[in-house]
Structures are given as C-alpha cells and as structure tokens.
Short mmCIF file of C-alpha atoms and ligand atoms in Angstrom, two decimals:
data_model
loop_
_atom_site.label_atom_id
_atom_site.label_comp_id
_atom_site.label_asym_id
_atom_site.label_seq_id
_atom_site.Cartn_x
_atom_site.Cartn_y
_atom_site.Cartn_z
CA UNK P 132 74.73 -168.61 12.43
CA UNK P 133 73.06 -165.41 11.29
CA UNK P 134 75.17 -163.29 9.29
CA UNK P 135 74.77 -159.76 9.85
CA UNK P 136 78.12 -158.80 7.97
CA UNK P 137 76.48 -157.79 5.26
CA UNK P 138 78.51 -154.54 4.34
CA UNK P 139 81.40 -156.65 4.90
CA UNK P 140 80.29 -158.70 1.88
CA UNK P 141 77.16 -160.37 0.90
CA UNK P 142 76.39 -164.07 -0.11
CA UNK P 143 76.30 -164.25 -4.12
CA UNK P 144 72.57 -164.47 -5.16
CA UNK P 145 71.45 -167.87 -6.67
CA UNK P 146 70.63 -166.31 -9.80
CA UNK P 147 74.04 -164.44 -10.08
CA UNK P 148 75.64 -167.68 -9.51
CA UNK P 149 73.78 -169.36 -12.48
CA UNK P 150 74.47 -166.82 -14.54
CA UNK P 151 78.13 -167.36 -14.05
CA UNK P 152 78.46 -171.08 -14.08
CA UNK P 153 78.46 -171.73 -17.93
CA UNK P 154 81.47 -168.82 -17.92
CA UNK P 155 83.69 -170.83 -15.90
CA UNK P 156 82.44 -173.99 -17.91
CA UNK P 157 82.15 -174.04 -21.42
CA UNK P 158 81.96 -170.51 -22.85
CA UNK P 159 85.53 -170.21 -22.03
CA UNK P 160 85.98 -167.58 -24.76
CA UNK P 161 88.41 -164.61 -25.06
CA UNK P 162 86.06 -161.56 -25.65
CA UNK P 163 89.35 -159.71 -27.41
CA UNK P 164 89.32 -162.46 -29.83
CA UNK P 165 87.27 -162.87 -33.27
CA UNK P 166 85.12 -164.45 -35.28
CA UNK P 167 84.35 -167.87 -34.09
CA UNK P 168 81.41 -168.39 -31.51
CA UNK P 169 83.39 -169.27 -28.13
CA UNK P 170 84.73 -165.50 -28.48
CA UNK P 171 81.65 -163.23 -29.82
CA UNK P 172 79.72 -165.16 -27.14
CA UNK P 173 81.94 -163.89 -24.51
CA UNK P 174 81.76 -160.45 -25.88
CA UNK P 175 77.99 -160.35 -26.13
CA UNK P 176 78.12 -161.32 -22.51
CA UNK P 177 80.44 -158.76 -21.36
CA UNK P 178 78.56 -156.25 -23.34
CA UNK P 179 75.64 -157.03 -21.68
CA UNK P 180 76.90 -156.65 -18.29
CA UNK P 181 77.96 -153.33 -19.19
CA UNK P 182 74.43 -152.31 -20.06
CA UNK P 183 73.53 -153.93 -16.96
CA UNK P 184 75.54 -151.92 -14.71
CA UNK P 185 75.04 -148.40 -16.88
CA UNK P 186 71.57 -149.05 -16.14
CA UNK P 187 71.65 -149.57 -12.39
CA UNK P 188 74.15 -146.30 -12.27
CA UNK P 189 72.24 -144.18 -14.90
CA UNK P 190 75.26 -143.88 -17.22
CA UNK P 191 76.02 -145.01 -20.66
CA UNK P 192 77.81 -148.32 -21.07
CA UNK P 193 81.04 -146.79 -22.42
CA UNK P 194 81.54 -144.85 -19.30
CA UNK P 195 81.59 -148.45 -17.43
CA UNK P 196 85.06 -149.86 -16.84
CA UNK P 197 85.47 -153.11 -15.10
CA UNK P 198 87.94 -153.08 -12.36
CA UNK P 199 88.83 -155.89 -9.68
CA UNK P 200 86.60 -153.69 -7.16
CA UNK P 201 85.66 -150.45 -5.57
CA UNK P 202 89.71 -150.74 -3.95
CA UNK P 203 91.13 -150.59 -7.67
CA UNK P 204 88.47 -147.97 -8.72
CA UNK P 205 89.13 -145.68 -6.08
CA UNK P 206 93.20 -145.99 -7.28
CA UNK P 207 92.52 -145.84 -10.53
CA UNK P 208 90.10 -142.67 -10.24
CA UNK P 209 92.56 -140.42 -7.83
CA UNK P 210 95.71 -142.00 -9.43
CA UNK P 211 95.07 -141.76 -13.02
CA UNK P 212 93.44 -138.17 -12.87
CA UNK P 213 96.57 -137.09 -10.84
CA UNK P 214 98.87 -138.07 -13.26
CA UNK P 215 97.71 -137.20 -16.04
CA UNK P 216 96.91 -133.78 -15.41
CA UNK P 217 99.95 -133.31 -13.52
CA UNK P 218 101.36 -133.24 -16.91
CA UNK P 219 99.46 -130.60 -17.89
CA UNK P 220 100.64 -126.92 -17.42
CA UNK P 221 98.54 -124.57 -14.64
CA UNK P 222 96.93 -127.54 -13.85
CA UNK P 223 96.56 -127.78 -10.08
CA UNK P 224 97.95 -130.18 -7.50
CA UNK P 225 95.62 -130.06 -4.92
CA UNK P 226 93.54 -133.41 -3.53
CA UNK P 227 90.44 -132.71 -1.36
CA UNK P 228 89.08 -135.47 0.79
CA UNK P 229 87.44 -136.32 3.99
CA UNK P 230 88.99 -137.76 7.03
CA UNK P 231 86.06 -140.10 6.88
CA UNK P 232 86.81 -142.05 3.64
CA UNK P 233 87.48 -145.69 3.01
CA UNK P 234 91.57 -146.24 3.58
CA UNK P 235 91.47 -146.58 -0.28
CA UNK P 236 90.64 -143.20 -0.67
CA UNK P 237 93.11 -141.91 2.18
CA UNK P 238 95.61 -143.69 1.52
CA UNK P 239 96.02 -142.91 -1.91
CA UNK P 240 95.78 -139.42 -1.30
CA UNK P 241 98.59 -139.78 1.59
CA UNK P 242 100.35 -141.71 -1.10
CA UNK P 243 100.09 -138.97 -3.71
CA UNK P 244 101.40 -136.51 -1.21
CA UNK P 245 104.44 -137.91 -0.99
CA UNK P 246 104.96 -137.68 -4.20
CA UNK P 247 104.55 -134.47 -4.19
CA UNK P 248 100.70 -133.39 -4.45
CA UNK P 249 99.16 -131.40 -2.32
CA UNK P 250 96.26 -132.89 -0.34
CA UNK P 251 93.40 -132.01 1.97
CA UNK P 252 91.18 -134.08 4.25
CA UNK P 253 88.36 -132.01 5.59
CA UNK P 254 86.85 -132.41 8.94
CA UNK P 255 83.49 -134.52 8.94
CA UNK P 256 80.51 -133.59 11.36
CA UNK P 257 79.21 -136.46 14.49
CA UNK P 258 78.04 -138.61 11.87
CA UNK P 259 80.97 -138.32 9.88
CA UNK P 260 79.46 -136.06 6.57
CA UNK P 261 81.22 -133.43 5.37
CA UNK P 262 79.49 -129.88 5.10
CA UNK P 263 78.37 -128.24 2.33
CA UNK P 264 79.17 -124.61 3.04
CA UNK P 265 82.86 -126.02 4.18
CA UNK P 266 83.19 -127.77 1.14
CA UNK P 267 82.19 -124.77 -1.33
CA UNK P 268 84.61 -122.51 0.36
CA UNK P 269 87.51 -125.11 0.09
CA UNK P 270 87.14 -125.97 -3.07
CA UNK P 271 86.75 -122.32 -4.26
CA UNK P 272 89.74 -121.45 -2.29
CA UNK P 273 92.23 -124.09 -3.11
CA UNK P 274 90.71 -125.22 -6.37
CA UNK P 275 91.47 -128.57 -6.48
CA UNK P 276 92.39 -131.18 -9.10
CA UNK P 277 90.16 -133.73 -7.55
CA UNK P 278 87.66 -134.09 -4.78
CA UNK P 279 86.41 -137.18 -3.27
CA UNK P 280 83.77 -137.86 -1.03
CA UNK P 281 81.71 -140.83 -0.31
CA UNK P 282 78.50 -141.46 -0.71
CA UNK P 283 77.48 -143.20 1.93
CA UNK P 284 79.84 -144.26 5.10
CA UNK P 285 81.28 -147.86 5.13
CA UNK P 286 81.27 -147.62 9.37
CA UNK P 287 78.33 -145.82 10.26
CA UNK P 288 76.01 -145.67 7.05
CA UNK P 289 75.38 -141.78 6.87
CA UNK P 290 74.51 -140.49 3.32
CA UNK P 291 76.61 -137.37 2.39
CA UNK P 292 74.42 -134.57 0.79
CA UNK P 293 75.30 -136.15 -2.74
CA UNK P 294 73.04 -133.71 -4.50
CA UNK P 295 74.18 -130.55 -3.47
CA UNK P 296 77.65 -131.57 -3.65
CA UNK P 297 76.89 -132.61 -6.96
CA UNK P 298 75.20 -129.48 -7.88
CA UNK P 299 77.80 -127.56 -7.10
CA UNK P 300 80.73 -129.24 -8.88
CA UNK P 301 78.69 -129.10 -11.86
CA UNK P 302 78.23 -125.88 -11.57
CA UNK P 303 81.86 -124.97 -10.84
CA UNK P 304 83.47 -127.44 -13.29
CA UNK P 305 85.52 -129.34 -10.60
CA UNK P 306 85.84 -133.45 -10.80
CA UNK P 307 84.08 -134.99 -8.05
CA UNK P 308 84.70 -138.15 -7.36
CA UNK P 309 82.08 -140.61 -5.20
CA UNK P 310 82.89 -143.70 -3.46
CA UNK P 311 79.07 -145.72 -3.73
CA UNK P 312 80.31 -149.03 -2.83
CA UNK P 313 78.00 -149.48 0.52
CA UNK P 314 75.01 -147.42 -1.03
CA UNK P 315 74.23 -149.59 -4.26
CA UNK P 316 70.94 -151.31 -4.19
CA UNK P 317 69.84 -149.64 -1.07
CA UNK P 318 69.50 -145.77 -2.02
CA UNK P 319 68.99 -144.89 -5.79
CA UNK P 320 71.94 -143.83 -7.86
CA UNK P 321 71.25 -142.19 -11.12
CA UNK P 322 74.13 -140.37 -12.94
CA UNK P 323 72.35 -138.55 -15.05
CA UNK P 324 70.20 -136.71 -12.38
CA UNK P 325 73.46 -136.38 -10.46
CA UNK P 326 75.63 -134.78 -13.49
CA UNK P 327 78.06 -133.39 -11.28
CA UNK P 328 79.65 -136.45 -10.26
CA UNK P 329 82.47 -137.21 -12.70
CA UNK P 330 83.73 -140.49 -11.29
CA UNK P 331 82.13 -143.36 -9.19
CA UNK P 332 83.06 -146.43 -7.51
CA UNK P 333 81.14 -149.68 -6.91
CA UNK P 334 82.17 -153.53 -6.01
CA UNK P 335 79.71 -156.52 -6.84
CA UNK P 336 80.28 -158.49 -3.49
CA UNK P 337 78.25 -155.80 -1.64
CA UNK P 338 75.44 -156.43 -3.75
CA UNK P 339 74.94 -160.28 -4.23
CA UNK P 340 77.80 -160.19 -6.53
CA UNK P 341 81.32 -162.25 -7.00
CA UNK P 342 84.44 -160.74 -5.13
CA UNK P 343 87.21 -159.52 -7.65
CA UNK P 344 85.17 -157.13 -9.67
CA UNK P 345 83.70 -153.92 -9.57
CA UNK P 346 83.30 -150.74 -11.96
CA UNK P 347 85.09 -147.29 -12.29
CA UNK P 348 82.35 -145.07 -13.83
CA UNK P 349 84.33 -142.21 -15.92
CA UNK P 350 81.84 -139.52 -17.23
CA UNK P 351 82.54 -138.14 -20.52
CA UNK P 352 80.52 -134.78 -20.69
CA UNK P 353 81.79 -131.77 -19.61
CA UNK P 354 81.20 -128.13 -20.64
CA UNK P 355 84.58 -127.40 -21.18
CA UNK P 356 86.99 -130.09 -19.06
CA UNK P 357 87.56 -133.33 -21.12
CA UNK P 358 87.60 -136.10 -18.51
CA UNK P 359 91.08 -137.66 -18.87
CA UNK P 360 93.25 -140.33 -16.63
CA UNK P 361 96.18 -142.08 -17.31
CA UNK P 362 95.78 -146.06 -17.14
CA UNK P 363 96.19 -148.06 -14.21
CA UNK P 364 97.27 -150.89 -16.35
CA UNK P 365 99.13 -150.84 -19.62
CA UNK P 366 98.65 -153.36 -22.12
CA UNK P 367 96.41 -154.51 -25.04
CA UNK P 368 94.11 -151.68 -24.40
CA UNK P 369 90.98 -153.22 -23.11
CA UNK P 370 88.41 -151.36 -21.15
CA UNK P 371 88.70 -147.79 -23.41
CA UNK P 372 92.75 -148.04 -22.65
CA UNK P 373 92.19 -147.03 -19.15
CA UNK P 374 92.65 -151.24 -18.01
CA UNK P 375 94.34 -153.99 -20.14
CA UNK P 376 94.31 -157.43 -19.44
CA UNK P 377 92.24 -160.07 -20.38
CA UNK P 378 88.62 -159.62 -18.90
CA UNK P 379 87.17 -161.71 -16.31
CA UNK P 380 84.13 -162.71 -18.13
CA UNK P 381 82.48 -164.54 -15.47
CA UNK P 382 83.00 -162.18 -12.99
CA UNK P 383 81.93 -159.36 -15.43
CA UNK P 384 78.68 -161.65 -15.64
CA UNK P 385 78.12 -162.14 -12.42
CA UNK P 386 78.60 -158.05 -11.90
CA UNK P 387 75.82 -157.63 -14.64
CA UNK P 388 73.35 -159.64 -12.98
CA UNK P 389 74.01 -158.66 -9.44
CA UNK P 390 73.64 -154.88 -10.56
CA UNK P 391 70.31 -155.69 -12.84
CA UNK P 392 68.95 -157.61 -9.74
CA UNK P 393 70.03 -154.32 -7.68
CA UNK P 394 68.11 -151.93 -9.81
CA UNK P 395 65.12 -153.69 -10.27
CA UNK P 396 64.84 -154.36 -5.95
CA UNK P 397 66.68 -151.19 -4.79
CA UNK P 398 63.24 -149.57 -3.91
CA UNK P 399 61.90 -152.57 -2.13
CA UNK P 400 65.35 -153.56 -0.85
CA UNK P 401 65.05 -150.43 0.85
CA UNK P 402 61.45 -150.36 2.69
CA UNK P 403 62.68 -154.13 3.73
CA UNK P 404 65.79 -152.89 5.44
CA UNK P 405 64.33 -150.06 6.98
CA UNK P 406 61.74 -152.39 8.50
CA UNK P 407 63.96 -154.94 9.94
CA UNK P 408 66.29 -152.53 11.11
CA UNK P 409 63.31 -150.91 12.89
CA UNK P 410 62.36 -154.25 14.19
CA UNK P 411 65.99 -154.73 15.58
CA UNK P 412 66.40 -151.36 17.05
CA UNK P 413 63.26 -151.72 19.17
CA UNK P 414 64.13 -154.61 20.62
CA UNK P 415 67.62 -153.53 21.68
CA UNK P 416 66.35 -150.36 23.18
CA UNK P 417 63.84 -152.55 24.80
CA UNK P 418 66.36 -155.07 26.13
CA UNK P 419 69.46 -152.96 27.21
CA UNK P 420 67.94 -149.32 27.47
CA UNK P 421 70.61 -146.57 28.19
CA UNK P 422 73.05 -149.55 28.21
CA UNK P 423 73.50 -148.71 24.40
CA UNK P 424 74.50 -145.91 22.15
CA UNK P 425 73.77 -144.92 18.64
CA UNK P 426 76.37 -143.74 16.71
CA UNK P 427 74.29 -143.27 13.47
CA UNK P 428 72.02 -140.74 12.32
CA UNK P 429 68.36 -142.30 12.12
CA UNK P 430 66.94 -139.89 9.95
CA UNK P 431 68.81 -139.95 6.53
CA UNK P 432 71.53 -142.97 6.22
CA UNK P 433 71.86 -146.42 4.75
CA UNK P 434 69.07 -148.42 5.33
CA UNK P 435 69.97 -151.76 7.04
CA UNK P 436 73.51 -150.59 9.06
CA UNK P 437 73.25 -150.30 12.93
CA UNK P 438 76.32 -148.89 14.35
CA UNK P 439 75.71 -149.00 18.33
CA UNK P 440 78.28 -148.91 21.71
CA UNK P 441 77.67 -151.56 24.23
CA UNK P 442 78.43 -149.00 26.86
CA UNK P 443 81.40 -150.39 28.66
CA UNK P 444 81.77 -153.88 26.76
CA UNK P 445 84.85 -154.35 24.68
CA UNK P 446 83.65 -154.81 21.15
CA UNK P 447 86.08 -157.20 20.01
CA UNK P 448 85.59 -159.63 23.02
CA UNK P 449 81.80 -159.44 22.52
CA UNK P 450 82.26 -160.51 18.68
CA UNK P 451 84.46 -163.28 19.81
CA UNK P 452 81.89 -164.76 22.42
CA UNK P 453 78.83 -164.04 19.91
CA UNK P 454 80.61 -165.52 16.62
CA UNK P 455 79.81 -169.28 16.80
CA UNK P 456 76.17 -168.02 16.63
CA UNK P 457 76.51 -164.64 15.04
CA UNK P 458 78.47 -162.58 12.64
CA UNK P 459 78.96 -159.09 13.30
CA UNK P 460 81.54 -156.43 12.92
CA UNK P 461 83.57 -153.73 15.20
CA UNK P 462 83.33 -151.46 12.10
CA UNK P 463 84.72 -152.29 8.93
CA UNK P 464 86.52 -155.36 7.46
CA UNK P 465 88.71 -152.95 6.16
CA UNK P 466 90.77 -151.50 9.01
CA UNK P 467 90.04 -154.31 11.54
CA UNK P 468 93.20 -154.03 13.19
CA UNK P 469 93.21 -150.50 13.81
CA UNK P 470 90.57 -148.15 16.28
CA UNK P 471 88.00 -146.68 13.81
CA UNK P 472 89.41 -143.54 11.76
CA UNK P 473 85.82 -142.96 10.85
CA UNK P 474 84.76 -143.10 14.31
CA UNK P 475 87.44 -140.98 15.64
CA UNK P 476 87.00 -138.23 12.74
CA UNK P 477 83.16 -138.03 14.01
CA UNK P 478 84.46 -137.20 17.32
CA UNK P 479 84.20 -140.16 19.07
CA UNK P 480 86.69 -140.90 21.88
CA UNK P 481 89.34 -144.06 22.28
CA UNK P 482 86.57 -145.70 24.50
CA UNK P 483 83.30 -145.24 22.53
CA UNK P 484 85.49 -146.64 19.18
CA UNK P 485 86.26 -149.82 21.38
CA UNK P 486 82.68 -150.55 22.43
CA UNK P 487 81.20 -149.94 18.56
CA UNK P 488 79.82 -152.40 17.30
CA UNK P 489 77.98 -152.71 13.32
CA UNK P 490 74.76 -155.14 12.03
CA UNK P 491 74.38 -154.69 8.42
CA UNK P 492 71.18 -156.60 7.67
CA UNK P 493 70.44 -158.27 4.55
CA UNK P 494 66.71 -158.14 2.90
CA UNK P 495 66.19 -161.76 3.19
CA UNK P 496 66.48 -161.85 7.04
CA UNK P 497 63.56 -162.60 8.92
CA UNK P 498 62.33 -161.17 12.12
CA UNK P 499 62.04 -164.65 13.62
CA UNK P 500 65.63 -164.58 13.19
CA UNK P 501 65.90 -161.05 14.62
CA UNK P 502 64.07 -162.51 17.66
CA UNK P 503 67.28 -164.16 18.89
CA UNK P 504 68.54 -160.30 19.89
CA UNK P 505 65.58 -160.68 22.91
CA UNK P 506 67.73 -163.22 24.32
CA UNK P 507 70.40 -160.95 25.41
CA UNK P 508 70.00 -158.83 28.28
N1 PMP M 697 85.05 -148.50 -0.42
C1 PMP M 697 83.91 -148.79 0.86
C2 PMP M 697 83.12 -147.21 1.04
C3 PMP M 697 83.90 -150.02 1.09
O1 PMP M 697 83.00 -149.93 2.17
C4 PMP M 697 84.55 -150.89 0.38
C5 PMP M 697 84.43 -152.17 1.04
N2 PMP M 697 84.82 -152.22 2.42
C6 PMP M 697 85.30 -150.84 -0.47
C7 PMP M 697 85.56 -149.22 -1.04
C8 PMP M 697 86.58 -151.88 -1.06
O2 PMP M 697 85.95 -152.51 -1.90
P1 PMP M 697 86.32 -153.90 -2.60
O3 PMP M 697 86.61 -154.84 -1.37
O4 PMP M 697 85.66 -154.00 -3.95
O5 PMP M 697 88.01 -153.78 -2.90
#
C-alpha cells in the first residue's frame, strides 16, 4: 500500500528503532535513581536526547521539557501560562490565537474561556495564515497574556509569517507560542534566530520517531519578563518541575534520534519533498485538468503537503474507494469526524470542504510509486 498520510504520522525510522530497543530491554533503569550503572545509563541517554532536540531547534538543553506529544505541549503551555499569571496583579486575562489552529490549541483556549479568561480567535486569509498587521494591531489593543499561532498548518500546509511575528513579539515583549509540529524536519527551525518565540510545541511521531513523546520548549531569556508556568503534572519534580513522572526513556531516546536525523536531513528532505510534490502535481494536473482545484499557496508552504479538491467528488467516498491501495486523508487525523474548521476558516464552502483530500508525502517515496496516480483519470 502506498502511504501518503505522513502528516498524520510517519513510520519509525530504522535507526530510531535501533536506538530505542536497548531501553526496552536490558537498559531499564530509572533516570531519577542514583549511582548504579542502570540508572546512570538511563540518565545519560536522556541527557543526550535532550541535547539532540536542543540542537534541532536551536535552544538550550534545559529549555526542553519532554511531554507525551504536541497535544500535551500545547495544553501545558497555554494552561500553564494562563494559570501562573492569573495569580499576578495587573496581568492580562486575554489569550490570542487564530481560527485555523490545531484543536489542541483551540479547545484549550475555549476551555479557559469558560473559566473566565478572555479569548480572541483571529481570522485567517484564504490560505489559513494570520496577517501581521492584524496581529500587531490586535496585540497592541488587547495586550494578551499569551499568543499562539502555528508555524505551519497541518491541513493545507501554509506557513505563517513566523520571522515577522517573532520580531514583533520580541520587540514588544509579549509571550508568543508556536505549534511547530508539522514543520520540523521540513523547514529549518532555529529559535536563536527567532528569539521572539518563547514557547514551541513538537511531536516525535511526525518525524520518524515513536508515538507518545514530544517536547515543549520553554525559553528562559527575556529582557523584562521571566518565563513561568504552572506545571501540568505535580509530583516528583522531573523536567524542571514542569512535568513530574518517571521519564519514558525509550521514547525519549527515540525522539532524540529522530531529532538528530531531522536536523541532519532537513535541507535534503525539503528539496526531495518539493521535487516529489511537483512531480505529483504535474501528473494530477495532466490527468484531471480543471476537475481539480488546489487549496494551498504553492509559493510558501510545507513541502510535500498537497491539499486539493476533486470537484463534485465526495472525499470520504473517494478515500474509502482508494483505501485498499492508498492511504490518504480528508484533512487531518485529529478532527476527521467534523468538516474541517481550517478550510472553513480559510473561506471554503462546505461543498469545497467535502471534496478536499490531503496527500502528504515522505522523502523516501519514489517517483515510480507516484506513477500509480497516472492510472486515475
Ligand atoms: N499540532 C499539530 C499542528 C498537529 O498536526 C498535531 C498532530 N496531528 C498535533 C498538534 C498533535 O500532536 P500529537 O499527536 O503529538 O499530540
């Protein structure tokens, strides 16, 4: 079967699997224990993984907090900042985000709205991106406690104007969080160059790592405000006190290895994905002409993610029909039962949403495999 749903998840990279296995077998020590070699080995493995993630993202190792994935990172950061600063006098009660974010951001902000916080969901353009001027005007007006905009969109692949946003948030000293889950390994990410990003979320299983592990990056430095947040999990004080609980060493090692590979391969990966995408788009255009319409902005996007409509064809029926030999998606794996809120926010009608499919490539697919599409007319 041709797997073309790599934004939903990826297969484990063989080197990641190899790195993980000893920590599910003989190296079973608890990294919080002391002195004996099993514990020290586990501790070293976790420290190495922390460095690998820090290297990938351009931050310090002690700014990396291991979580169960990006859903948890998003929840931890938004709820944690909201809670911590709610106890401070003169603190803003506003949370700012956009209507095209992942459900783990939108639902968290909605939840906090029910708990007395103020919330604002910015409109997005036809490619689900926020507008910098709109952001700066809104931030200046409502002075939010935290703003969260994703780096790249999981449904249509658009990239938000992260450099400009980062500059603005740094210059004005507001907290800015970005969900970078879909761009890691495909777009260069360097937090030292984007020091306006105070918080970042990522997940291992989108980059050839295991499921159930990710990271919340919590940057320390600031001109005026210290970064503080209430822990998501209270207990033994692991992960700088932000997330207690015995560390999942095997998963952390897997994330570390996947991060190392992603940082080594990001340029080649991006090039290869763009090449495969062009190859496939040419086939699709040749075969279907004006019976298809593309949802993504072709200039500035996550390479390898194609969101398109087959005019007049119901996406669910099409996916079912193809499911024996091809794995595709109607938008995202996270909210597949509801019509896409991202496409709706980008101005698509319900009819357009219902005829949209998402194809997400991986760099190891061959053009010969994509030739399968030539058979569909
Ligand atoms: N954010 C984005 C942009 C995503 O695409 C996903 C995964 N679909 C998540 C967050 C959630 O990641 P995880 O599966 O690690 O919880």
